[in-house]
PDB file of C-alpha atoms and ligand atoms in Angstrom:
ATOM      1  CA  UNK K   1     -51.747 -22.393  -4.833  1.00  0.00           C
ATOM      2  CA  UNK K   2     -54.709 -21.947  -7.190  1.00  0.00           C
ATOM      3  CA  UNK K   3     -56.238 -19.212  -9.299  1.00  0.00           C
ATOM      4  CA  UNK K   4     -60.015 -19.449  -9.549  1.00  0.00           C
ATOM      5  CA  UNK K   5     -61.033 -18.824 -13.133  1.00  0.00           C
ATOM      6  CA  UNK K   6     -64.710 -19.372 -13.935  1.00  0.00           C
ATOM      7  CA  UNK K   7     -65.403 -22.515 -11.919  1.00  0.00           C
ATOM      8  CA  UNK K   8     -61.936 -23.933 -12.409  1.00  0.00           C
ATOM      9  CA  UNK K   9     -59.019 -24.133  -9.999  1.00  0.00           C
ATOM     10  CA  UNK K  10     -55.819 -23.459 -11.952  1.00  0.00           C
ATOM     11  CA  UNK K  11     -52.469 -24.389 -10.397  1.00  0.00           C
ATOM     12  CA  UNK K  12     -50.563 -21.122  -9.997  1.00  0.00           C
ATOM     13  CA  UNK K  13     -47.142 -22.092  -8.634  1.00  0.00           C
ATOM     14  CA  UNK K  14     -43.948 -22.776 -10.556  1.00  0.00           C
ATOM     15  CA  UNK K  15     -42.809 -25.972 -12.263  1.00  0.00           C
ATOM     16  CA  UNK K  16     -40.858 -27.255  -9.225  1.00  0.00           C
ATOM     17  CA  UNK K  17     -43.819 -26.829  -6.873  1.00  0.00           C
ATOM     18  CA  UNK K  18     -46.092 -28.468  -9.454  1.00  0.00           C
ATOM     19  CA  UNK K  19     -43.854 -31.551  -9.592  1.00  0.00           C
ATOM     20  CA  UNK K  20     -43.942 -31.757  -5.779  1.00  0.00           C
ATOM     21  CA  UNK K  21     -47.712 -31.265  -5.757  1.00  0.00           C
ATOM     22  CA  UNK K  22     -48.315 -34.018  -8.333  1.00  0.00           C
ATOM     23  CA  UNK K  23     -46.255 -36.357  -6.198  1.00  0.00           C
ATOM     24  CA  UNK K  24     -48.884 -36.235  -3.445  1.00  0.00           C
ATOM     25  CA  UNK K  25     -51.564 -37.930  -5.553  1.00  0.00           C
ATOM     26  CA  UNK K  26     -52.189 -41.659  -5.857  1.00  0.00           C
ATOM     27  CA  UNK K  27     -53.558 -40.998  -9.326  1.00  0.00           C
ATOM     28  CA  UNK K  28     -53.635 -37.653 -11.070  1.00  0.00           C
ATOM     29  CA  UNK K  29     -55.171 -36.311 -14.261  1.00  0.00           C
ATOM     30  CA  UNK K  30     -53.056 -33.400 -15.467  1.00  0.00           C
ATOM     31  CA  UNK K  31     -55.183 -31.114 -17.611  1.00  0.00           C
ATOM     32  CA  UNK K  32     -53.391 -28.771 -19.996  1.00  0.00           C
ATOM     33  CA  UNK K  33     -55.547 -25.762 -19.189  1.00  0.00           C
ATOM     34  CA  UNK K  34     -55.479 -23.698 -22.346  1.00  0.00           C
ATOM     35  CA  UNK K  35     -58.605 -21.767 -23.414  1.00  0.00           C
ATOM     36  CA  UNK K  36     -59.642 -24.431 -25.934  1.00  0.00           C
ATOM     37  CA  UNK K  37     -59.530 -27.196 -23.329  1.00  0.00           C
ATOM     38  CA  UNK K  38     -61.203 -25.112 -20.614  1.00  0.00           C
ATOM     39  CA  UNK K  39     -63.928 -23.938 -23.014  1.00  0.00           C
ATOM     40  CA  UNK K  40     -64.565 -27.593 -23.920  1.00  0.00           C
ATOM     41  CA  UNK K  41     -65.259 -28.284 -20.242  1.00  0.00           C
ATOM     42  CA  UNK K  42     -67.789 -25.448 -20.135  1.00  0.00           C
ATOM     43  CA  UNK K  43     -69.672 -27.070 -23.021  1.00  0.00           C
ATOM     44  CA  UNK K  44     -69.483 -30.684 -21.917  1.00  0.00           C
ATOM     45  CA  UNK K  45     -70.599 -31.865 -18.499  1.00  0.00           C
ATOM     46  CA  UNK K  46     -68.496 -35.027 -18.531  1.00  0.00           C
ATOM     47  CA  UNK K  47     -65.354 -33.001 -19.216  1.00  0.00           C
ATOM     48  CA  UNK K  48     -66.232 -30.359 -16.642  1.00  0.00           C
ATOM     49  CA  UNK K  49     -66.649 -33.075 -14.024  1.00  0.00           C
ATOM     50  CA  UNK K  50     -63.348 -34.608 -15.046  1.00  0.00           C
ATOM     51  CA  UNK K  51     -61.450 -31.272 -14.934  1.00  0.00           C
ATOM     52  CA  UNK K  52     -62.867 -30.354 -11.528  1.00  0.00           C
ATOM     53  CA  UNK K  53     -62.561 -33.790  -9.927  1.00  0.00           C
ATOM     54  CA  UNK K  54     -60.379 -34.043  -6.839  1.00  0.00           C
ATOM     55  CA  UNK K  55     -57.851 -36.124  -8.817  1.00  0.00           C
ATOM     56  CA  UNK K  56     -57.368 -33.415 -11.489  1.00  0.00           C
ATOM     57  CA  UNK K  57     -54.742 -30.687 -11.632  1.00  0.00           C
ATOM     58  CA  UNK K  58     -55.219 -27.968 -14.234  1.00  0.00           C
ATOM     59  CA  UNK K  59     -52.045 -26.255 -15.378  1.00  0.00           C
ATOM     60  CA  UNK K  60     -51.977 -22.751 -16.926  1.00  0.00           C
ATOM     61  CA  UNK K  61     -50.985 -23.838 -20.412  1.00  0.00           C
ATOM     62  CA  UNK K  62     -51.461 -20.820 -22.623  1.00  0.00           C
ATOM     63  CA  UNK K  63     -51.372 -17.052 -22.655  1.00  0.00           C
ATOM     64  CA  UNK K  64     -55.194 -16.843 -22.526  1.00  0.00           C
ATOM     65  CA  UNK K  65     -55.221 -18.629 -19.185  1.00  0.00           C
ATOM     66  CA  UNK K  66     -52.383 -16.447 -17.882  1.00  0.00           C
ATOM     67  CA  UNK K  67     -54.341 -13.293 -18.831  1.00  0.00           C
ATOM     68  CA  UNK K  68     -57.484 -14.631 -17.131  1.00  0.00           C
ATOM     69  CA  UNK K  69     -55.540 -15.316 -13.920  1.00  0.00           C
ATOM     70  CA  UNK K  70     -54.681 -11.592 -13.872  1.00  0.00           C
ATOM     71  CA  UNK K  71     -58.300 -10.635 -14.542  1.00  0.00           C
ATOM     72  CA  UNK K  72     -59.443 -12.589 -11.483  1.00  0.00           C
ATOM     73  CA  UNK K  73     -56.686 -10.971  -9.395  1.00  0.00           C
ATOM     74  CA  UNK K  74     -54.835 -14.255  -8.746  1.00  0.00           C
ATOM     75  CA  UNK K  75     -52.003 -14.197 -11.289  1.00  0.00           C
ATOM     76  CA  UNK K  76     -50.168 -17.439 -11.943  1.00  0.00           C
ATOM     77  CA  UNK K  77     -46.455 -17.438 -11.162  1.00  0.00           C
ATOM     78  CA  UNK K  78     -45.622 -18.727 -14.631  1.00  0.00           C
ATOM     79  CA  UNK K  79     -47.194 -20.232 -17.715  1.00  0.00           C
ATOM     80  CA  UNK K  80     -46.632 -23.986 -17.622  1.00  0.00           C
ATOM     81  CA  UNK K  81     -46.585 -25.612 -21.046  1.00  0.00           C
ATOM     82  CA  UNK K  82     -47.839 -29.193 -21.121  1.00  0.00           C
ATOM     83  CA  UNK K  83     -44.886 -30.289 -23.230  1.00  0.00           C
ATOM     84  CA  UNK K  84     -42.423 -28.918 -20.656  1.00  0.00           C
ATOM     85  CA  UNK K  85     -44.176 -30.676 -17.811  1.00  0.00           C
ATOM     86  CA  UNK K  86     -44.226 -33.866 -19.862  1.00  0.00           C
ATOM     87  CA  UNK K  87     -40.479 -33.526 -20.415  1.00  0.00           C
ATOM     88  CA  UNK K  88     -39.882 -33.038 -16.682  1.00  0.00           C
ATOM     89  CA  UNK K  89     -42.006 -36.042 -15.767  1.00  0.00           C
ATOM     90  CA  UNK K  90     -40.201 -38.196 -18.336  1.00  0.00           C
ATOM     91  CA  UNK K  91     -36.801 -37.041 -17.063  1.00  0.00           C
ATOM     92  CA  UNK K  92     -37.826 -38.060 -13.541  1.00  0.00           C
ATOM     93  CA  UNK K  93     -39.201 -41.396 -14.794  1.00  0.00           C
ATOM     94  CA  UNK K  94     -35.846 -42.189 -16.373  1.00  0.00           C
ATOM     95  CA  UNK K  95     -34.021 -41.326 -13.137  1.00  0.00           C
ATOM     96  CA  UNK K  96     -36.394 -43.368 -10.974  1.00  0.00           C
ATOM     97  CA  UNK K  97     -36.747 -46.308 -13.377  1.00  0.00           C
ATOM     98  CA  UNK K  98     -40.473 -45.694 -13.856  1.00  0.00           C
ATOM     99  CA  UNK K  99     -42.243 -46.565 -17.073  1.00  0.00           C
ATOM    100  CA  UNK K 100     -44.372 -44.607 -19.525  1.00  0.00           C
ATOM    101  CA  UNK K 101     -47.014 -45.405 -22.160  1.00  0.00           C
ATOM    102  CA  UNK K 102     -47.794 -43.210 -25.169  1.00  0.00           C
ATOM    103  CA  UNK K 103     -51.141 -42.920 -26.958  1.00  0.00           C
ATOM    104  CA  UNK K 104     -51.785 -40.614 -29.872  1.00  0.00           C
ATOM    105  CA  UNK K 105     -50.699 -39.150 -33.199  1.00  0.00           C
ATOM    106  CA  UNK K 106     -50.237 -40.971 -36.490  1.00  0.00           C
ATOM    107  CA  UNK K 107     -48.211 -44.192 -36.373  1.00  0.00           C
ATOM    108  CA  UNK K 108     -45.194 -42.720 -38.164  1.00  0.00           C
ATOM    109  CA  UNK K 109     -45.107 -39.695 -35.849  1.00  0.00           C
ATOM    110  CA  UNK K 110     -45.487 -41.925 -32.811  1.00  0.00           C
ATOM    111  CA  UNK K 111     -42.609 -44.140 -33.999  1.00  0.00           C
ATOM    112  CA  UNK K 112     -40.342 -41.119 -34.535  1.00  0.00           C
ATOM    113  CA  UNK K 113     -41.388 -39.711 -31.180  1.00  0.00           C
ATOM    114  CA  UNK K 114     -40.331 -42.961 -29.477  1.00  0.00           C
ATOM    115  CA  UNK K 115     -36.997 -43.027 -31.346  1.00  0.00           C
ATOM    116  CA  UNK K 116     -36.255 -39.441 -30.268  1.00  0.00           C
ATOM    117  CA  UNK K 117     -37.308 -40.059 -26.661  1.00  0.00           C
ATOM    118  CA  UNK K 118     -35.052 -43.126 -26.523  1.00  0.00           C
ATOM    119  CA  UNK K 119     -32.190 -41.075 -27.868  1.00  0.00           C
ATOM    120  CA  UNK K 120     -32.711 -38.280 -25.330  1.00  0.00           C
ATOM    121  CA  UNK K 121     -33.478 -40.609 -22.405  1.00  0.00           C
ATOM    122  CA  UNK K 122     -31.622 -43.882 -23.102  1.00  0.00           C
ATOM    123  CA  UNK K 123     -32.724 -45.565 -19.870  1.00  0.00           C
ATOM    124  CA  UNK K 124     -36.381 -44.566 -20.227  1.00  0.00           C
ATOM    125  CA  UNK K 125     -38.748 -47.541 -20.047  1.00  0.00           C
ATOM    126  CA  UNK K 126     -41.464 -47.082 -22.708  1.00  0.00           C
ATOM    127  CA  UNK K 127     -43.666 -50.087 -21.999  1.00  0.00           C
ATOM    128  CA  UNK K 128     -46.255 -49.533 -24.696  1.00  0.00           C
ATOM    129  CA  UNK K 129     -47.813 -47.238 -27.250  1.00  0.00           C
ATOM    130  CA  UNK K 130     -50.733 -46.898 -29.634  1.00  0.00           C
ATOM    131  CA  UNK K 131     -51.482 -44.411 -32.385  1.00  0.00           C
ATOM    132  CA  UNK K 132     -54.365 -42.001 -31.812  1.00  0.00           C
ATOM    133  CA  UNK K 133     -56.668 -43.233 -34.553  1.00  0.00           C
ATOM    134  CA  UNK K 134     -59.179 -45.634 -33.038  1.00  0.00           C
ATOM    135  CA  UNK K 135     -62.820 -45.625 -31.988  1.00  0.00           C
ATOM    136  CA  UNK K 136     -63.090 -44.111 -28.504  1.00  0.00           C
ATOM    137  CA  UNK K 137     -66.087 -46.347 -27.842  1.00  0.00           C
ATOM    138  CA  UNK K 138     -64.228 -49.506 -28.836  1.00  0.00           C
ATOM    139  CA  UNK K 139     -60.827 -49.150 -27.255  1.00  0.00           C
ATOM    140  CA  UNK K 140     -61.026 -51.885 -24.665  1.00  0.00           C
ATOM    141  CA  UNK K 141     -57.971 -53.663 -26.082  1.00  0.00           C
ATOM    142  CA  UNK K 142     -55.857 -50.529 -25.692  1.00  0.00           C
ATOM    143  CA  UNK K 143     -57.096 -49.969 -22.155  1.00  0.00           C
ATOM    144  CA  UNK K 144     -56.416 -53.612 -21.277  1.00  0.00           C
ATOM    145  CA  UNK K 145     -52.899 -53.311 -22.699  1.00  0.00           C
ATOM    146  CA  UNK K 146     -52.222 -50.276 -20.475  1.00  0.00           C
ATOM    147  CA  UNK K 147     -53.611 -52.106 -17.442  1.00  0.00           C
ATOM    148  CA  UNK K 148     -51.387 -55.091 -18.205  1.00  0.00           C
ATOM    149  CA  UNK K 149     -48.217 -53.026 -18.671  1.00  0.00           C
ATOM    150  CA  UNK K 150     -48.746 -50.962 -15.501  1.00  0.00           C
ATOM    151  CA  UNK K 151     -47.040 -47.751 -16.659  1.00  0.00           C
ATOM    152  CA  UNK K 152     -46.329 -44.999 -14.163  1.00  0.00           C
ATOM    153  CA  UNK K 153     -47.358 -42.269 -16.609  1.00  0.00           C
ATOM    154  CA  UNK K 154     -49.660 -42.303 -19.648  1.00  0.00           C
ATOM    155  CA  UNK K 155     -49.391 -39.441 -22.145  1.00  0.00           C
ATOM    156  CA  UNK K 156     -52.344 -38.962 -24.487  1.00  0.00           C
ATOM    157  CA  UNK K 157     -51.759 -36.847 -27.607  1.00  0.00           C
ATOM    158  CA  UNK K 158     -54.979 -36.821 -29.615  1.00  0.00           C
ATOM    159  CA  UNK K 159     -55.987 -33.140 -29.536  1.00  0.00           C
ATOM    160  CA  UNK K 160     -58.893 -31.611 -27.651  1.00  0.00           C
ATOM    161  CA  UNK K 161     -61.497 -32.827 -26.735  1.00  0.00           C
ATOM    162  CA  UNK K 162     -60.643 -36.365 -27.892  1.00  0.00           C
ATOM    163  CA  UNK K 163     -57.732 -36.900 -25.466  1.00  0.00           C
ATOM    164  CA  UNK K 164     -59.678 -35.427 -22.531  1.00  0.00           C
ATOM    165  CA  UNK K 165     -62.653 -37.687 -23.292  1.00  0.00           C
ATOM    166  CA  UNK K 166     -60.395 -40.749 -23.449  1.00  0.00           C
ATOM    167  CA  UNK K 167     -58.986 -39.860 -20.036  1.00  0.00           C
ATOM    168  CA  UNK K 168     -62.410 -39.074 -18.515  1.00  0.00           C
ATOM    169  CA  UNK K 169     -63.810 -42.385 -19.785  1.00  0.00           C
ATOM    170  CA  UNK K 170     -60.940 -44.559 -18.611  1.00  0.00           C
ATOM    171  CA  UNK K 171     -59.224 -42.967 -15.632  1.00  0.00           C
ATOM    172  CA  UNK K 172     -61.082 -45.099 -13.095  1.00  0.00           C
ATOM    173  CA  UNK K 173     -59.992 -48.331 -14.775  1.00  0.00           C
ATOM    174  CA  UNK K 174     -56.386 -47.351 -15.402  1.00  0.00           C
ATOM    175  CA  UNK K 175     -53.821 -48.251 -12.788  1.00  0.00           C
ATOM    176  CA  UNK K 176     -51.238 -45.577 -13.563  1.00  0.00           C
ATOM    177  CA  UNK K 177     -50.129 -42.668 -11.390  1.00  0.00           C
ATOM    178  CA  UNK K 178     -50.153 -39.909 -14.032  1.00  0.00           C
ATOM    179  CA  UNK K 179     -52.514 -39.373 -16.958  1.00  0.00           C
ATOM    180  CA  UNK K 180     -51.957 -36.355 -19.100  1.00  0.00           C
ATOM    181  CA  UNK K 181     -53.390 -34.968 -22.325  1.00  0.00           C
ATOM    182  CA  UNK K 182     -50.514 -33.465 -24.298  1.00  0.00           C
ATOM    183  CA  UNK K 183     -52.061 -32.239 -27.588  1.00  0.00           C
ATOM    184  CA  UNK K 184     -49.551 -31.943 -30.393  1.00  0.00           C
ATOM    185  CA  UNK K 185     -46.512 -32.788 -28.231  1.00  0.00           C
ATOM    186  CA  UNK K 186     -45.681 -36.051 -30.029  1.00  0.00           C
ATOM    187  CA  UNK K 187     -45.488 -34.065 -33.290  1.00  0.00           C
ATOM    188  CA  UNK K 188     -42.977 -31.727 -31.655  1.00  0.00           C
ATOM    189  CA  UNK K 189     -40.900 -34.538 -30.113  1.00  0.00           C
ATOM    190  CA  UNK K 190     -40.965 -36.414 -33.434  1.00  0.00           C
ATOM    191  CA  UNK K 191     -39.537 -33.302 -35.084  1.00  0.00           C
ATOM    192  CA  UNK K 192     -42.550 -32.814 -37.366  1.00  0.00           C
ATOM    193  CA  UNK K 193     -43.300 -29.367 -35.980  1.00  0.00           C
ATOM    194  CA  UNK K 194     -41.081 -27.037 -33.986  1.00  0.00           C
ATOM    195  CA  UNK K 195     -41.964 -25.071 -30.913  1.00  0.00           C
ATOM    196  CA  UNK K 196     -41.823 -21.294 -31.289  1.00  0.00           C
ATOM    197  CA  UNK K 197     -38.485 -19.543 -30.672  1.00  0.00           C
ATOM    198  CA  UNK K 198     -37.806 -18.871 -26.984  1.00  0.00           C
ATOM    199  CA  UNK K 199     -38.385 -15.105 -27.280  1.00  0.00           C
ATOM    200  CA  UNK K 200     -41.850 -15.721 -28.724  1.00  0.00           C
ATOM    201  CA  UNK K 201     -42.709 -18.198 -25.950  1.00  0.00           C
ATOM    202  CA  UNK K 202     -41.510 -15.632 -23.382  1.00  0.00           C
ATOM    203  CA  UNK K 203     -43.688 -12.911 -24.901  1.00  0.00           C
ATOM    204  CA  UNK K 204     -46.732 -15.207 -24.906  1.00  0.00           C
ATOM    205  CA  UNK K 205     -46.757 -15.405 -28.708  1.00  0.00           C
ATOM    206  CA  UNK K 206     -46.537 -19.176 -29.198  1.00  0.00           C
ATOM    207  CA  UNK K 207     -50.120 -19.182 -30.532  1.00  0.00           C
ATOM    208  CA  UNK K 208     -49.080 -16.749 -33.294  1.00  0.00           C
ATOM    209  CA  UNK K 209     -46.108 -18.899 -34.333  1.00  0.00           C
ATOM    210  CA  UNK K 210     -48.191 -22.057 -34.428  1.00  0.00           C
ATOM    211  CA  UNK K 211     -50.922 -20.375 -36.452  1.00  0.00           C
ATOM    212  CA  UNK K 212     -48.454 -19.061 -39.034  1.00  0.00           C
ATOM    213  CA  UNK K 213     -46.869 -22.528 -39.321  1.00  0.00           C
ATOM    214  CA  UNK K 214     -50.186 -24.392 -39.356  1.00  0.00           C
ATOM    215  CA  UNK K 215     -52.852 -21.989 -40.705  1.00  0.00           C
ATOM    216  CA  UNK K 216     -55.674 -24.490 -40.003  1.00  0.00           C
ATOM    217  CA  UNK K 217     -55.257 -23.393 -36.379  1.00  0.00           C
ATOM    218  CA  UNK K 218     -56.718 -19.974 -37.169  1.00  0.00           C
ATOM    219  CA  UNK K 219     -60.220 -21.173 -36.241  1.00  0.00           C
ATOM    220  CA  UNK K 220     -58.978 -22.131 -32.787  1.00  0.00           C
ATOM    221  CA  UNK K 221     -57.652 -18.652 -32.032  1.00  0.00           C
ATOM    222  CA  UNK K 222     -61.231 -17.567 -31.358  1.00  0.00           C
ATOM    223  CA  UNK K 223     -61.143 -19.748 -28.225  1.00  0.00           C
ATOM    224  CA  UNK K 224     -58.822 -17.261 -26.483  1.00  0.00           C
ATOM    225  CA  UNK K 225     -61.100 -14.142 -26.609  1.00  0.00           C
ATOM    226  CA  UNK K 226     -64.161 -16.309 -25.861  1.00  0.00           C
ATOM    227  CA  UNK K 227     -62.503 -17.605 -22.699  1.00  0.00           C
ATOM    228  CA  UNK K 228     -61.346 -14.124 -21.673  1.00  0.00           C
ATOM    229  CA  UNK K 229     -64.810 -12.611 -22.216  1.00  0.00           C
ATOM    230  CA  UNK K 230     -66.467 -15.426 -20.228  1.00  0.00           C
ATOM    231  CA  UNK K 231     -64.002 -14.775 -17.397  1.00  0.00           C
ATOM    232  CA  UNK K 232     -64.667 -11.017 -17.480  1.00  0.00           C
ATOM    233  CA  UNK K 233     -68.443 -11.537 -17.361  1.00  0.00           C
ATOM    234  CA  UNK K 234     -68.232 -14.146 -14.572  1.00  0.00           C
ATOM    235  CA  UNK K 235     -65.861 -11.974 -12.571  1.00  0.00           C
ATOM    236  CA  UNK K 236     -68.138  -8.945 -12.850  1.00  0.00           C
ATOM    237  CA  UNK K 237     -71.124 -10.915 -11.592  1.00  0.00           C
ATOM    238  CA  UNK K 238     -69.385 -12.463  -8.611  1.00  0.00           C
TER     239      UNK K 238
HETATM  240  N1  UDP V   1     -54.800 -36.911 -33.333  1.00  0.00           N
HETATM  241  C1  UDP V   1     -55.019 -38.217 -32.996  1.00  0.00           C
HETATM  242  N2  UDP V   1     -56.242 -38.759 -33.249  1.00  0.00           N
HETATM  243  C2  UDP V   1     -57.258 -38.047 -33.816  1.00  0.00           C
HETATM  244  C3  UDP V   1     -57.021 -36.685 -34.125  1.00  0.00           C
HETATM  245  C4  UDP V   1     -55.769 -36.138 -33.850  1.00  0.00           C
HETATM  246  O1  UDP V   1     -54.137 -38.882 -32.479  1.00  0.00           O
HETATM  247  O2  UDP V   1     -58.334 -38.606 -34.014  1.00  0.00           O
HETATM  248  C5  UDP V   1     -53.462 -36.358 -33.070  1.00  0.00           C
HETATM  249  C6  UDP V   1     -52.820 -35.690 -34.271  1.00  0.00           C
HETATM  250  O3  UDP V   1     -52.222 -36.657 -35.121  1.00  0.00           O
HETATM  251  C7  UDP V   1     -51.801 -34.796 -33.604  1.00  0.00           C
HETATM  252  C8  UDP V   1     -52.531 -34.390 -32.333  1.00  0.00           C
HETATM  253  O4  UDP V   1     -53.569 -35.327 -32.110  1.00  0.00           O
HETATM  254  O5  UDP V   1     -50.649 -35.521 -33.287  1.00  0.00           O
HETATM  255  C9  UDP V   1     -53.215 -33.053 -32.536  1.00  0.00           C
HETATM  256  O6  UDP V   1     -52.832 -32.243 -31.654  1.00  0.00           O
HETATM  257  P1  UDP V   1     -53.139 -30.701 -31.831  1.00  0.00           P
HETATM  258  O7  UDP V   1     -51.993 -30.077 -32.515  1.00  0.00           O
HETATM  259  O8  UDP V   1     -54.492 -30.523 -32.411  1.00  0.00           O
HETATM  260  O9  UDP V   1     -53.222 -30.361 -30.338  1.00  0.00           O
HETATM  261  P2  UDP V   1     -52.894 -29.025 -29.585  1.00  0.00           P
HETATM  262  O10 UDP V   1     -51.424 -29.033 -29.361  1.00  0.00           O
HETATM  263  O11 UDP V   1     -53.397 -27.921 -30.443  1.00  0.00           O
HETATM  264  O12 UDP V   1     -53.716 -29.237 -28.348  1.00  0.00           O
END
């Protein structure tokens, strides 16, 4: 069920089995395990603890992670994109009458994201939201609002490592079932940026599409080879 990459356990089943697996938890932190996020855990003890806690599930979100699962000889069944898992969870929430809370992105993007979610899932109960621009050390009001509204799932879209730190700092206080960092997903749902064409996603080239569309991402591309090299070195030693 897991691929062991560096000291991480990466979920290696398909989307259906992941949804069933998540269901077993009382509270779960779903970590979008792309190289940038996993590298951040190797540099920051608090994040590493959070990603390897018994309430965390790391999904193979990114071609770099898929490649590393092959290097360690435990290939994942499929790449699982955070945004696709988020969509599946939301679909299920609408069916079951469970609520969600959204944190992240600029206010205008967040508003458009909510409009588009309401259009796609008319019965979805969005009990609260907050933009992603606040002081992580002074966000008690936001946390209290989430506690009060008791959402089933909280999606946090503030980029890495900000969203992962928010989750690590607050997971114990929050009374929701699912917490998930979803990066730039609100921008995609709001229609501000598009996902890559399907053929590019299939060929593992989503990173290339995103970098061409948003050239500031070029710096982040270095995270993929760094993660692969770390995996190769670790694998050789063990
Ligand atoms: N963001 C935020 N607060 C910040 C910095 C960024 O809410 O302090 C939001 C930003 O507006 C965007 C998302 O986080 O919506 C950035 O996601 P990014 O594309 O960097 O994430 P990725 O998909 O690469 O993980």
